[in-house]
Tab-separated table of C-alpha atoms (C1' of nucleotides) in Angstrom:
chain	number	residue	atom	x	y	z
Q	1	MET	CA	0.000	0.000	0.000
Q	2	ASN	CA	1.433	3.354	-1.012
Q	3	LYS	CA	0.266	5.953	1.472
Q	4	ARG	CA	0.274	9.451	0.061
Q	5	LYS	CA	2.482	11.915	1.828
Q	6	ASN	CA	1.039	14.941	3.554
Q	7	GLU	CA	3.067	17.296	1.405
Q	8	GLU	CA	1.451	15.796	-1.697
Q	9	ILE	CA	-1.998	16.110	-0.193
Q	10	ALA	CA	-1.297	19.712	0.753
Q	11	TYR	CA	0.008	20.479	-2.732
Q	12	GLU	CA	-3.075	19.014	-4.394
Q	13	LYS	CA	-5.529	20.723	-2.069
Q	14	ILE	CA	-3.982	24.155	-2.397
Q	15	LYS	CA	-3.795	23.858	-6.171
Q	16	ARG	CA	-7.409	22.770	-6.302
Q	17	ALA	CA	-8.416	25.679	-4.087
Q	18	ILE	CA	-6.747	28.098	-6.481
Q	19	MET	CA	-8.358	26.513	-9.549
Q	20	LEU	CA	-11.802	26.627	-7.962
Q	21	LYS	CA	-11.271	30.193	-6.801
Q	22	ARG	CA	-11.586	29.323	-3.145
Q	23	LEU	CA	-8.310	31.159	-2.989
Q	24	VAL	CA	-8.531	34.194	-5.225
Q	25	ALA	CA	-5.764	35.975	-7.102
Q	26	GLY	CA	-3.722	38.245	-4.893
Q	27	GLN	CA	-4.930	36.620	-1.690
Q	28	ARG	CA	-2.446	36.177	1.104
Q	29	VAL	CA	-2.049	32.791	2.740
Q	30	THR	CA	0.333	31.937	5.547
Q	31	GLU	CA	1.890	28.604	6.397
Q	32	ASP	CA	0.221	28.693	9.779
Q	33	TRP	CA	-3.234	29.276	8.380
Q	34	VAL	CA	-3.037	26.476	5.834
Q	35	SER	CA	-1.469	24.287	8.488
Q	36	ASN	CA	-4.529	24.771	10.687
Q	37	GLU	CA	-7.004	24.379	7.842
Q	38	LEU	CA	-5.503	21.114	6.621
Q	39	GLU	CA	-4.713	19.901	10.131
Q	40	MET	CA	-1.093	19.065	9.550
Q	41	SER	CA	2.176	20.672	10.615
Q	42	ARG	CA	3.901	23.472	8.753
Q	43	THR	CA	6.598	21.156	7.401
Q	44	PRO	CA	4.586	19.568	4.577
Q	45	ILE	CA	2.915	22.923	3.875
Q	46	ARG	CA	6.292	24.528	3.287
Q	47	ALA	CA	7.243	21.784	0.842
Q	48	ALA	CA	3.969	22.278	-1.013
Q	49	PHE	CA	4.498	26.055	-1.129
Q	50	THR	CA	7.936	25.584	-2.671
Q	51	LYS	CA	6.495	23.425	-5.430
Q	52	LEU	CA	3.630	25.804	-6.089
Q	53	GLU	CA	6.002	28.749	-6.326
Q	54	ASN	CA	8.154	26.852	-8.788
Q	55	GLU	CA	5.109	26.346	-10.974
Q	56	GLY	CA	4.242	30.018	-10.823
Q	57	LEU	CA	0.968	29.591	-8.940
Q	58	ILE	CA	1.954	31.471	-5.807
Q	59	GLU	CA	4.585	34.020	-4.949
Q	60	LEU	CA	6.576	33.555	-1.760
Q	61	VAL	CA	7.450	36.749	0.099
Q	62	PRO	CA	9.773	36.195	3.069
Q	63	HIS	CA	8.132	36.979	6.399
Q	64	ARG	CA	4.968	38.124	4.704
Q	65	GLY	CA	3.401	34.953	3.413
Q	66	ALA	CA	2.452	33.394	0.110
Q	67	PHE	CA	0.343	35.269	-2.390
Q	68	VAL	CA	-1.827	33.667	-5.020
Q	69	CYS	CA	-0.553	34.952	-8.354
Q	70	SER	CA	-2.616	37.546	-10.145
Q	71	PRO	CA	-1.230	37.540	-13.643
Q	72	SER	CA	-1.400	40.579	-15.877
Q	73	ASP	CA	-3.021	40.493	-19.318
Q	74	LYS	CA	0.446	40.469	-20.828
Q	75	GLU	CA	1.492	37.442	-18.808
Q	76	LEU	CA	-1.598	35.559	-19.913
Q	77	GLU	CA	-0.775	36.387	-23.526
Q	78	ASP	CA	2.851	35.407	-23.033
Q	79	VAL	CA	1.882	32.037	-21.664
Q	80	PHE	CA	-0.593	31.264	-24.413
Q	81	ASN	CA	1.883	32.277	-27.101
Q	82	LEU	CA	4.529	30.093	-25.542
Q	83	ARG	CA	2.074	27.224	-25.393
Q	84	ILE	CA	1.476	27.648	-29.125
Q	85	VAL	CA	5.207	27.322	-29.750
Q	86	LEU	CA	5.636	24.280	-27.519
Q	87	GLU	CA	2.528	22.356	-28.517
Q	88	SER	CA	3.158	23.049	-32.195
Q	89	TYR	CA	6.626	21.636	-31.799
Q	90	ALA	CA	5.212	18.601	-30.026
Q	91	ALA	CA	2.766	18.058	-32.876
Q	92	GLU	CA	5.593	18.314	-35.392
Q	93	LEU	CA	7.569	15.667	-33.546
Q	94	ALA	CA	4.624	13.361	-32.974
Q	95	VAL	CA	2.801	13.559	-36.268
Q	96	HIS	CA	4.824	10.846	-37.983
Q	97	GLN	CA	5.098	8.615	-34.952
Q	98	MET	CA	1.432	8.273	-34.185
Q	99	THR	CA	-0.058	4.831	-34.713
Q	100	SER	CA	-3.711	3.895	-35.032
Q	101	GLU	CA	-3.620	2.973	-31.332
Q	102	HIS	CA	-2.553	6.521	-30.549
Q	103	PHE	CA	-5.402	7.924	-32.607
Q	104	GLN	CA	-7.859	5.594	-30.911
Q	105	GLN	CA	-6.644	6.862	-27.564
Q	106	MET	CA	-7.106	10.469	-28.699
Q	107	ASP	CA	-10.626	9.700	-29.885
Q	108	ARG	CA	-11.376	8.198	-26.496
Q	109	LEU	CA	-10.105	11.331	-24.769
Q	110	LEU	CA	-12.285	13.505	-26.988
Q	111	ASP	CA	-15.309	11.394	-26.052
Q	112	GLU	CA	-14.497	11.721	-22.378
Q	113	GLU	CA	-14.168	15.460	-22.807
Q	114	VAL	CA	-17.666	15.661	-24.289
Q	115	LYS	CA	-19.012	13.537	-21.461
Q	116	ALA	CA	-17.369	15.685	-18.805
Q	117	TYR	CA	-18.846	18.759	-20.454
Q	118	GLU	CA	-22.330	17.274	-20.576
Q	119	ASP	CA	-22.042	16.222	-16.949
Q	120	LYS	CA	-20.873	19.731	-16.066
Q	121	ASP	CA	-18.012	18.100	-14.215
Q	122	TYR	CA	-15.507	20.944	-14.460
Q	123	GLU	CA	-12.658	19.275	-12.657
Q	124	GLU	CA	-12.901	16.196	-14.842
Q	125	PHE	CA	-13.121	18.465	-17.871
Q	126	LEU	CA	-9.870	20.166	-16.918
Q	127	ARG	CA	-8.207	16.819	-16.271
Q	128	ILE	CA	-9.124	15.463	-19.702
Q	129	ASN	CA	-8.204	18.761	-21.327
Q	130	ALA	CA	-4.725	18.517	-19.849
Q	131	LEU	CA	-4.328	14.963	-21.165
Q	132	ILE	CA	-5.378	16.008	-24.660
Q	133	HIS	CA	-2.955	18.927	-24.789
Q	134	ALA	CA	-0.100	16.808	-23.465
Q	135	TYR	CA	-0.725	13.828	-25.706
Q	136	PRO	CA	1.481	14.721	-28.700
Q	137	ALA	CA	4.440	15.476	-26.410
Q	138	GLN	CA	3.799	12.168	-24.690
Q	139	VAL	CA	3.959	10.352	-28.015
Q	140	ALA	CA	7.080	12.275	-29.027
Q	141	GLY	CA	8.723	11.077	-25.825
Q	142	ASN	CA	10.556	14.300	-24.986
Q	143	ARG	CA	10.046	14.496	-21.243
Q	144	PHE	CA	11.342	18.060	-20.932
Q	145	LEU	CA	8.886	19.264	-23.527
Q	146	LEU	CA	6.111	17.283	-21.875
Q	147	GLN	CA	6.825	18.674	-18.436
Q	148	GLU	CA	6.796	22.281	-19.622
Q	149	ILE	CA	3.593	21.831	-21.607
Q	150	GLN	CA	1.931	20.366	-18.525
Q	151	ARG	CA	3.217	23.117	-16.280
Q	152	LEU	CA	1.949	25.897	-18.530
Q	153	ASN	CA	-1.363	24.134	-19.076
Q	154	GLN	CA	-1.869	23.862	-15.358
Q	155	TRP	CA	-0.921	27.490	-14.900
Q	156	SER	CA	-3.507	28.469	-17.501
Q	157	ASP	CA	-6.181	26.417	-15.766
Q	158	CYS	CA	-5.710	28.458	-12.615
Q	159	TYR	CA	-6.580	31.627	-14.459
Q	160	LEU	CA	-9.247	30.445	-16.835
Q	161	ILE	CA	-11.724	31.845	-14.365
Q	162	LEU	CA	-14.230	29.126	-15.021
Q	163	ARG	CA	-16.022	30.119	-11.897
Q	164	ASP	CA	-15.758	33.883	-12.030
Q	165	ASN	CA	-18.643	36.273	-11.515
Q	166	PHE	CA	-19.379	36.479	-15.204
Q	167	TYR	CA	-19.528	32.773	-15.667
Q	168	THR	CA	-22.667	31.670	-17.427
Q	169	THR	CA	-22.310	29.220	-20.274
Q	170	ALA	CA	-18.574	28.431	-20.304
Q	171	MET	CA	-18.149	29.464	-23.889
Q	172	ASP	CA	-14.564	28.287	-24.081
Q	173	GLU	CA	-15.603	24.772	-23.221
Q	174	VAL	CA	-18.235	24.800	-25.921
Q	175	LEU	CA	-15.623	25.841	-28.448
Q	176	SER	CA	-12.958	23.596	-27.026
Q	177	VAL	CA	-14.497	20.331	-28.177
Q	178	PRO	CA	-14.729	21.107	-31.923
Q	179	GLU	CA	-11.352	22.847	-31.851
Q	180	HIS	CA	-9.687	19.808	-30.349
Q	181	LEU	CA	-11.359	17.739	-33.036
Q	182	GLU	CA	-9.760	19.946	-35.687
Q	183	VAL	CA	-6.320	19.312	-34.240
Q	184	VAL	CA	-6.839	15.570	-34.164
Q	185	LYS	CA	-8.149	15.593	-37.741
Q	186	ALA	CA	-5.013	17.369	-38.922
Q	187	LEU	CA	-2.794	14.960	-37.003
Q	188	LYS	CA	-4.562	11.992	-38.580
Q	189	LYS	CA	-3.858	13.457	-42.021
Q	190	ARG	CA	-0.197	13.740	-40.946
Q	191	ASP	CA	-0.432	17.374	-41.957
Q	192	VAL	CA	2.126	19.256	-39.863
Q	193	ALA	CA	1.170	22.719	-41.075
Q	194	ALA	CA	-2.546	22.143	-40.547
Q	195	SER	CA	-1.900	20.687	-37.088
Q	196	LYS	CA	0.088	23.704	-36.043
Q	197	LYS	CA	-2.521	26.039	-37.444
Q	198	ALA	CA	-5.307	24.258	-35.574
Q	199	ILE	CA	-3.331	24.385	-32.336
Q	200	GLU	CA	-2.682	28.088	-32.771
Q	201	ALA	CA	-6.310	28.783	-33.594
Q	202	HIS	CA	-7.517	26.870	-30.549
Q	203	MET	CA	-5.093	28.590	-28.224
Q	204	LEU	CA	-5.914	32.075	-29.485
Q	205	SER	CA	-9.625	31.332	-29.342
Q	206	THR	CA	-9.319	30.322	-25.686
Q	207	LEU	CA	-7.357	33.466	-24.929
Q	208	THR	CA	-9.743	35.799	-26.753
Q	209	ASP	CA	-12.714	34.162	-25.145
Q	210	LEU	CA	-11.162	34.541	-21.734
Q	211	ALA	CA	-10.425	38.215	-22.397
Q	212	GLU	CA	-14.022	38.841	-23.418
Q	213	ARG	CA	-15.540	37.070	-20.453
Q	214	THR	CA	-13.323	38.842	-17.933
Q	215	SER	CA	-13.698	42.352	-19.299
Q	216	ILE	CA	-16.206	44.429	-17.415
Q	217	PHE	CA	-18.069	45.874	-20.405
Q	218	ASN	CA	-19.190	43.662	-23.223
B	1	MET	CA	21.716	43.768	5.227
B	2	ASN	CA	20.145	40.825	3.472
B	3	LYS	CA	21.491	37.658	4.995
B	4	ARG	CA	21.302	34.702	2.636
B	5	LYS	CA	19.259	31.812	3.834
B	6	ASN	CA	20.840	28.430	4.477
B	7	GLU	CA	18.566	26.766	1.963
B	8	GLU	CA	19.859	29.121	-0.736
B	9	ILE	CA	23.443	28.443	0.240
B	10	ALA	CA	22.803	24.705	0.188
B	11	TYR	CA	21.126	24.951	-3.214
B	12	GLU	CA	24.045	26.861	-4.722
B	13	LYS	CA	26.688	24.607	-3.248
B	14	ILE	CA	25.067	21.383	-4.378
B	15	LYS	CA	24.475	22.750	-7.864
B	16	ARG	CA	28.102	23.868	-8.073
B	17	ALA	CA	29.284	20.466	-6.899
B	18	ILE	CA	27.313	18.811	-9.700
B	19	MET	CA	28.620	21.216	-12.334
B	20	LEU	CA	32.221	20.713	-11.221
B	21	LYS	CA	31.757	16.950	-11.086
B	22	ARG	CA	32.452	16.749	-7.389
B	23	LEU	CA	29.172	14.885	-7.413
B	24	VAL	CA	29.116	12.604	-10.431
B	25	ALA	CA	26.136	11.401	-12.443
B	26	GLY	CA	24.299	8.570	-10.768
B	27	GLN	CA	25.848	9.232	-7.383
B	28	ARG	CA	23.667	8.837	-4.341
B	29	VAL	CA	23.502	11.599	-1.763
B	30	THR	CA	21.443	11.572	1.401
B	31	GLU	CA	20.051	14.491	3.341
B	32	ASP	CA	22.054	13.443	6.362
B	33	TRP	CA	25.331	13.337	4.498
B	34	VAL	CA	24.934	16.767	2.899
B	35	SER	CA	23.672	18.069	6.219
B	36	ASN	CA	26.943	17.011	7.866
B	37	GLU	CA	29.126	18.238	5.009
B	38	LEU	CA	27.552	21.704	4.937
B	39	GLU	CA	27.150	21.845	8.703
B	40	MET	CA	23.490	22.776	8.751
B	41	SER	CA	20.346	20.885	9.672
B	42	ARG	CA	18.381	18.734	7.261
B	43	THR	CA	15.606	21.300	6.935
B	44	PRO	CA	17.352	23.662	4.492
B	45	ILE	CA	18.883	20.671	2.679
B	46	ARG	CA	15.430	19.263	2.018
B	47	ALA	CA	14.278	22.574	0.568
B	48	ALA	CA	17.338	22.674	-1.683
B	49	PHE	CA	16.718	19.091	-2.829
B	50	THR	CA	13.158	19.933	-3.797
B	51	LYS	CA	14.344	22.807	-5.967
B	52	LEU	CA	17.091	20.753	-7.573
B	53	GLU	CA	14.653	17.989	-8.387
B	54	ASN	CA	12.295	20.471	-9.978
B	55	GLU	CA	15.114	21.610	-12.241
B	56	GLY	CA	15.922	18.059	-13.228
B	57	LEU	CA	19.383	17.976	-11.658
B	58	ILE	CA	18.676	15.270	-9.096
B	59	GLU	CA	16.101	12.559	-8.755
B	60	LEU	CA	14.442	12.062	-5.381
B	61	VAL	CA	13.685	8.471	-4.445
B	62	PRO	CA	11.662	8.150	-1.233
B	63	HIS	CA	13.596	6.485	1.573
B	64	ARG	CA	16.559	5.843	-0.685
B	65	GLY	CA	18.103	9.257	-1.177
B	66	ALA	CA	18.749	11.725	-3.971
B	67	PHE	CA	20.555	10.670	-7.109
B	68	VAL	CA	22.474	12.977	-9.386
B	69	CYS	CA	20.837	12.674	-12.791
B	70	SER	CA	22.663	10.732	-15.451
B	71	PRO	CA	20.923	11.686	-18.659
B	72	SER	CA	20.820	9.417	-21.650
B	73	ASP	CA	22.066	10.497	-25.066
B	74	LYS	CA	18.470	10.912	-26.127
B	75	GLU	CA	17.691	13.223	-23.235
B	76	LEU	CA	20.674	15.385	-24.089
B	77	GLU	CA	19.456	15.607	-27.669
B	78	ASP	CA	15.924	16.343	-26.532
B	79	VAL	CA	17.076	19.222	-24.372
B	80	PHE	CA	19.255	20.769	-27.045
B	81	ASN	CA	16.494	20.513	-29.627
B	82	LEU	CA	14.065	22.130	-27.222
B	83	ARG	CA	16.581	24.877	-26.547
B	84	ILE	CA	16.752	25.535	-30.285
B	85	VAL	CA	12.982	25.974	-30.374
B	86	LEU	CA	12.855	28.247	-27.340
B	87	GLU	CA	15.865	30.415	-28.094
B	88	SER	CA	14.824	30.785	-31.718
B	89	TYR	CA	11.437	31.972	-30.559
B	90	ALA	CA	13.090	34.410	-28.169
B	91	ALA	CA	15.223	35.786	-30.999
B	92	GLU	CA	12.135	36.197	-33.151
B	93	LEU	CA	10.410	38.175	-30.408
B	94	ALA	CA	13.436	40.274	-29.543
B	95	VAL	CA	14.882	41.050	-32.933
B	96	HIS	CA	12.738	44.094	-33.573
B	97	GLN	CA	12.831	45.373	-30.023
B	98	MET	CA	16.564	45.544	-29.601
B	99	THR	CA	18.051	49.031	-29.312
B	100	SER	CA	21.660	50.054	-29.734
B	101	GLU	CA	21.999	49.888	-25.942
B	102	HIS	CA	20.946	46.245	-26.089
B	103	PHE	CA	23.536	45.521	-28.754
B	104	GLN	CA	26.199	47.305	-26.754
B	105	GLN	CA	25.353	45.131	-23.802
B	106	MET	CA	25.610	42.001	-25.946
B	107	ASP	CA	29.010	43.122	-27.238
B	108	ARG	CA	30.125	43.614	-23.670
B	109	LEU	CA	29.004	40.099	-22.768
B	110	LEU	CA	30.900	38.667	-25.745
B	111	ASP	CA	34.035	40.475	-24.583
B	112	GLU	CA	33.624	39.116	-21.084
B	113	GLU	CA	33.190	35.649	-22.525
B	114	VAL	CA	36.500	35.920	-24.375
B	115	LYS	CA	38.171	37.177	-21.231
B	116	ALA	CA	36.795	34.339	-19.117
B	117	TYR	CA	38.016	31.881	-21.726
B	118	GLU	CA	41.487	33.397	-21.805
B	119	ASP	CA	41.623	33.374	-18.024
B	120	LYS	CA	40.517	29.749	-18.040
B	121	ASP	CA	37.881	30.747	-15.498
B	122	TYR	CA	35.302	28.052	-16.246
B	123	GLU	CA	32.721	29.082	-13.746
B	124	GLU	CA	32.777	32.664	-14.991
B	125	PHE	CA	32.629	31.354	-18.544
B	126	LEU	CA	29.475	29.401	-17.767
B	127	ARG	CA	27.949	32.404	-16.013
B	128	ILE	CA	28.498	34.688	-19.007
B	129	ASN	CA	27.367	31.983	-21.395
B	130	ALA	CA	24.070	31.740	-19.537
B	131	LEU	CA	23.594	35.514	-19.733
B	132	ILE	CA	24.229	35.524	-23.483
B	133	HIS	CA	21.771	32.732	-24.157
B	134	ALA	CA	19.112	34.336	-21.982
B	135	TYR	CA	19.534	37.845	-23.344
B	136	PRO	CA	17.008	37.792	-26.203
B	137	ALA	CA	14.312	36.383	-23.922
B	138	GLN	CA	15.187	39.075	-21.403
B	139	VAL	CA	14.688	41.756	-24.041
B	140	ALA	CA	11.457	40.150	-25.207
B	141	GLY	CA	10.165	40.379	-21.649
B	142	ASN	CA	8.385	37.022	-21.547
B	143	ARG	CA	9.301	35.773	-18.097
B	144	PHE	CA	7.987	32.250	-18.672
B	145	LEU	CA	10.128	31.877	-21.767
B	146	LEU	CA	13.100	33.350	-19.938
B	147	GLN	CA	12.730	31.023	-16.979
B	148	GLU	CA	12.577	27.914	-19.134
B	149	ILE	CA	15.565	28.947	-21.248
B	150	GLN	CA	17.569	29.507	-18.077
B	151	ARG	CA	16.479	26.216	-16.581
B	152	LEU	CA	17.453	24.201	-19.647
B	153	ASN	CA	20.712	26.090	-20.018
B	154	GLN	CA	21.627	25.306	-16.457
B	155	TRP	CA	20.668	21.693	-16.944
B	156	SER	CA	22.946	21.530	-19.982
B	157	ASP	CA	25.825	23.040	-18.032
B	158	CYS	CA	25.645	20.200	-15.549
B	159	TYR	CA	26.255	17.678	-18.311
B	160	LEU	CA	28.697	19.526	-20.537
B	161	ILE	CA	31.399	17.511	-18.840
B	162	LEU	CA	33.855	20.365	-18.958
B	163	ARG	CA	35.972	18.561	-16.473
B	164	ASP	CA	35.632	14.995	-17.632
B	165	ASN	CA	38.521	12.599	-18.178
B	166	PHE	CA	38.821	13.501	-21.834
B	167	TYR	CA	38.961	17.178	-21.213
B	168	THR	CA	41.949	18.823	-22.825
B	169	THR	CA	41.327	21.927	-24.884
B	170	ALA	CA	37.650	22.626	-24.271
B	171	MET	CA	36.755	22.598	-27.956
B	172	ASP	CA	33.207	23.701	-27.419
B	173	GLU	CA	34.394	26.840	-25.732
B	174	VAL	CA	36.716	27.649	-28.588
B	175	LEU	CA	33.829	27.338	-31.007
B	176	SER	CA	31.366	29.040	-28.735
B	177	VAL	CA	32.838	32.517	-29.072
B	178	PRO	CA	32.656	32.846	-32.874
B	179	GLU	CA	29.283	31.105	-32.927
B	180	HIS	CA	27.839	33.573	-30.450
B	181	LEU	CA	29.243	36.334	-32.613
B	182	GLU	CA	27.329	34.936	-35.588
B	183	VAL	CA	24.081	35.088	-33.650
B	184	VAL	CA	24.666	38.665	-32.578
B	185	LYS	CA	25.578	39.691	-36.135
B	186	ALA	CA	22.309	38.258	-37.418
B	187	LEU	CA	20.350	39.992	-34.666
B	188	LYS	CA	21.984	43.309	-35.534
B	189	LYS	CA	20.890	42.869	-39.126
B	190	ARG	CA	17.357	42.245	-37.794
B	191	ASP	CA	17.411	39.050	-39.803
B	192	VAL	CA	15.069	36.622	-38.083
B	193	ALA	CA	15.842	33.655	-40.321
B	194	ALA	CA	19.599	34.109	-40.065
B	195	SER	CA	19.360	34.523	-36.283
B	196	LYS	CA	17.438	31.293	-35.918
B	197	LYS	CA	19.850	29.502	-38.215
B	198	ALA	CA	22.853	30.718	-36.222
B	199	ILE	CA	21.240	29.653	-32.952
B	200	GLU	CA	20.476	26.219	-34.351
B	201	ALA	CA	23.989	25.839	-35.728
B	202	HIS	CA	25.547	26.826	-32.421
B	203	MET	CA	23.369	24.485	-30.418
B	204	LEU	CA	23.985	21.510	-32.709
B	205	SER	CA	27.700	22.230	-32.770
B	206	THR	CA	27.806	22.166	-28.975
B	207	LEU	CA	25.885	18.918	-28.922
B	208	THR	CA	28.018	17.216	-31.582
B	209	ASP	CA	31.190	18.373	-29.916
B	210	LEU	CA	29.991	17.021	-26.591
B	211	ALA	CA	29.114	13.693	-28.172
B	212	GLU	CA	32.559	13.421	-29.714
B	213	ARG	CA	34.413	14.287	-26.569
B	214	THR	CA	32.441	11.869	-24.444
B	215	SER	CA	32.592	8.882	-26.771
B	216	ILE	CA	35.221	6.383	-25.844
B	217	PHE	CA	36.669	5.835	-29.302
B	218	ASN	CA	37.472	8.774	-31.511
N	1	DT	C1'	-0.887	66.573	10.749
N	2	DA	C1'	3.132	64.117	9.500
N	3	DT	C1'	7.097	61.548	10.766
N	4	DA	C1'	10.165	58.991	13.503
N	5	DT	C1'	10.738	55.363	16.728
N	6	DA	C1'	10.412	51.692	19.856
N	7	DG	C1'	8.258	47.773	21.169
N	8	DA	C1'	4.892	44.124	20.245
N	9	DA	C1'	3.156	40.824	17.146
N	10	DA	C1'	3.359	37.939	13.301
N	11	DT	C1'	5.752	35.093	10.185
N	12	DT	C1'	9.169	32.593	8.296
N	13	DG	C1'	13.742	30.041	9.030
N	14	DT	C1'	16.174	26.372	11.444
N	15	DA	C1'	17.276	22.612	14.547
N	16	DT	C1'	15.969	18.570	16.549
N	17	DA	C1'	13.409	14.638	18.212
N	18	DC	C1'	10.684	11.113	16.924
N	19	DA	C1'	7.570	8.363	13.699
N	20	DA	C1'	6.873	5.939	9.471
N	21	DT	C1'	8.604	3.556	5.812
N	22	DC	C1'	11.693	1.347	3.125
N	23	DT	C1'	16.044	-1.347	2.401
N	24	DT	C1'	19.390	-4.411	3.800
N	25	DT	C1'	21.010	-8.266	6.266
N	26	DA	C1'	21.090	-12.586	8.027
N	27	DA	C1'	19.023	-16.491	9.542
N	28	DA	C1'	15.648	-20.224	8.864
N	29	DC	C1'	13.749	-23.294	5.825
N	30	DA	C1'	12.752	-26.099	1.795
Z	1	DT	C1'	21.494	-23.703	-3.482
Z	2	DG	C1'	17.777	-20.697	-3.622
Z	3	DT	C1'	13.804	-18.572	-1.277
Z	4	DT	C1'	11.183	-16.794	2.364
Z	5	DT	C1'	10.922	-14.223	6.454
Z	6	DA	C1'	11.909	-11.490	10.329
Z	7	DA	C1'	14.575	-8.288	12.545
Z	8	DA	C1'	17.837	-4.516	12.314
Z	9	DG	C1'	19.356	-0.493	10.197
Z	10	DA	C1'	19.013	3.490	7.332
Z	11	DT	C1'	16.491	7.183	5.453
Z	12	DT	C1'	12.968	10.049	4.727
Z	13	DG	C1'	8.555	12.219	6.638
Z	14	DT	C1'	6.436	14.966	10.283
Z	15	DA	C1'	5.699	17.633	14.434
Z	16	DT	C1'	7.253	20.940	17.402
Z	17	DA	C1'	10.050	24.272	19.824
Z	18	DC	C1'	12.637	28.092	19.332
Z	19	DA	C1'	15.439	31.723	16.776
Z	20	DA	C1'	15.692	35.362	13.422
Z	21	DT	C1'	13.583	38.604	10.815
Z	22	DT	C1'	10.148	41.470	9.306
Z	23	DT	C1'	5.872	43.882	9.696
Z	24	DC	C1'	2.539	46.138	12.281
Z	25	DT	C1'	0.967	49.312	15.900
Z	26	DA	C1'	0.882	52.779	19.023
Z	27	DT	C1'	3.166	56.421	21.026
Z	28	DA	C1'	6.074	60.416	21.142
Z	29	DT	C1'	7.829	64.347	18.883
Z	30	DA	C1'	8.208	68.201	15.789
DNA sequence: TATATAGAAATTGTATACAATCTTTAAACA
DNA sequence: TGTTTAAAGATTGTATACAATTTCTATATA
């Protein structure tokens, strides 16, 4: 039996709290407070904080506490543009290595994404979404590329504001399904250029959609 | 006065030990052992280990210890190819933002690189090298891109084997200076394609050179 | 009112003791 | 000889106490 360590539990719970906006951007959290909330000592909390800082989800200020990151518009853009570069590269590497088994697996993931959307299971939706975006890098077998794609994807999830005040119909999720389908279609045709284009289009669509939903007037 | 924390000191010292091959690839190090060597408690050592693992320099195996990474040939290739992608993208972003002050600064860095090489000051050489490679991303102002370029550059440094058994004339350093000059020349001409090509050439040259120096027969 | 300052409070940083878990060793057994 | 098993040892994982540092607060002073 492999018992999960407290520092892992703490890491997961804090990350989840940020994604679900239980902890909002800019909010201050101290080791002591989290330690009380999660009913464990500060030691595993500190370890979790270190990891979260490394992933850019919180900022650690000595003797002040940790602050949930509140990224600027520019930072959001920067991340999405970088994701275009990385995921396009992954597609380029993977496109000629993908077997029919790989494509079957992608189809399965797309189905699960639809199901999660219909069930309105947002956490499951995000989980499947991450798997879809990481899949080409996984096939390519470049673990450094994979790790960075996953990190940036996770970072994006924290600021997708799925549960913000303006949330109504989750437009980006509606668009996400057909856009992912476009990417997979291009991959199946072994069309590198089309794959890249579809990835770029999907990423920019997500970003634009986010910008529209979070602007005050529209 | 800003006193440096023990965990920072530990992090730096361990990293340096890996780069200088005082700790060799595959070697096992325990918290206790480092704790005794650096004469501080395990607490800051643990924090340092976490950071080093996140950067891919050591691998943490529960209840066994930390192991200095010993990357395969494929992983080395993967990292260098990814660096080509990232640094090319940085050049593309920066090329039209660079002012004459930026170019002056790059020239200064190139001079310092030559000086460090002539002085046979390897640590200084690596430091300047890192600054040169990061400079376009710095100018571009995308902190996520910058961070990843720095991380991968540092990772590469740990496996450049500057001080391995076959080390004699540090060929890659000899080549490095003119190759960096090529990149800067292309940037000055605002030639995106040429910049990318020069970056790719430099990166592949470093990789090939490394492969030759570390192969047993040649 | 604004500013400086001292002390209190809060928070992280570190050391250490102990618990939990895993690995190694050696003995028992087939 | 090889395999299982149990106990010992090693190592990390966690809690906690205390130290160091910073921030906050209230008071004094101009």
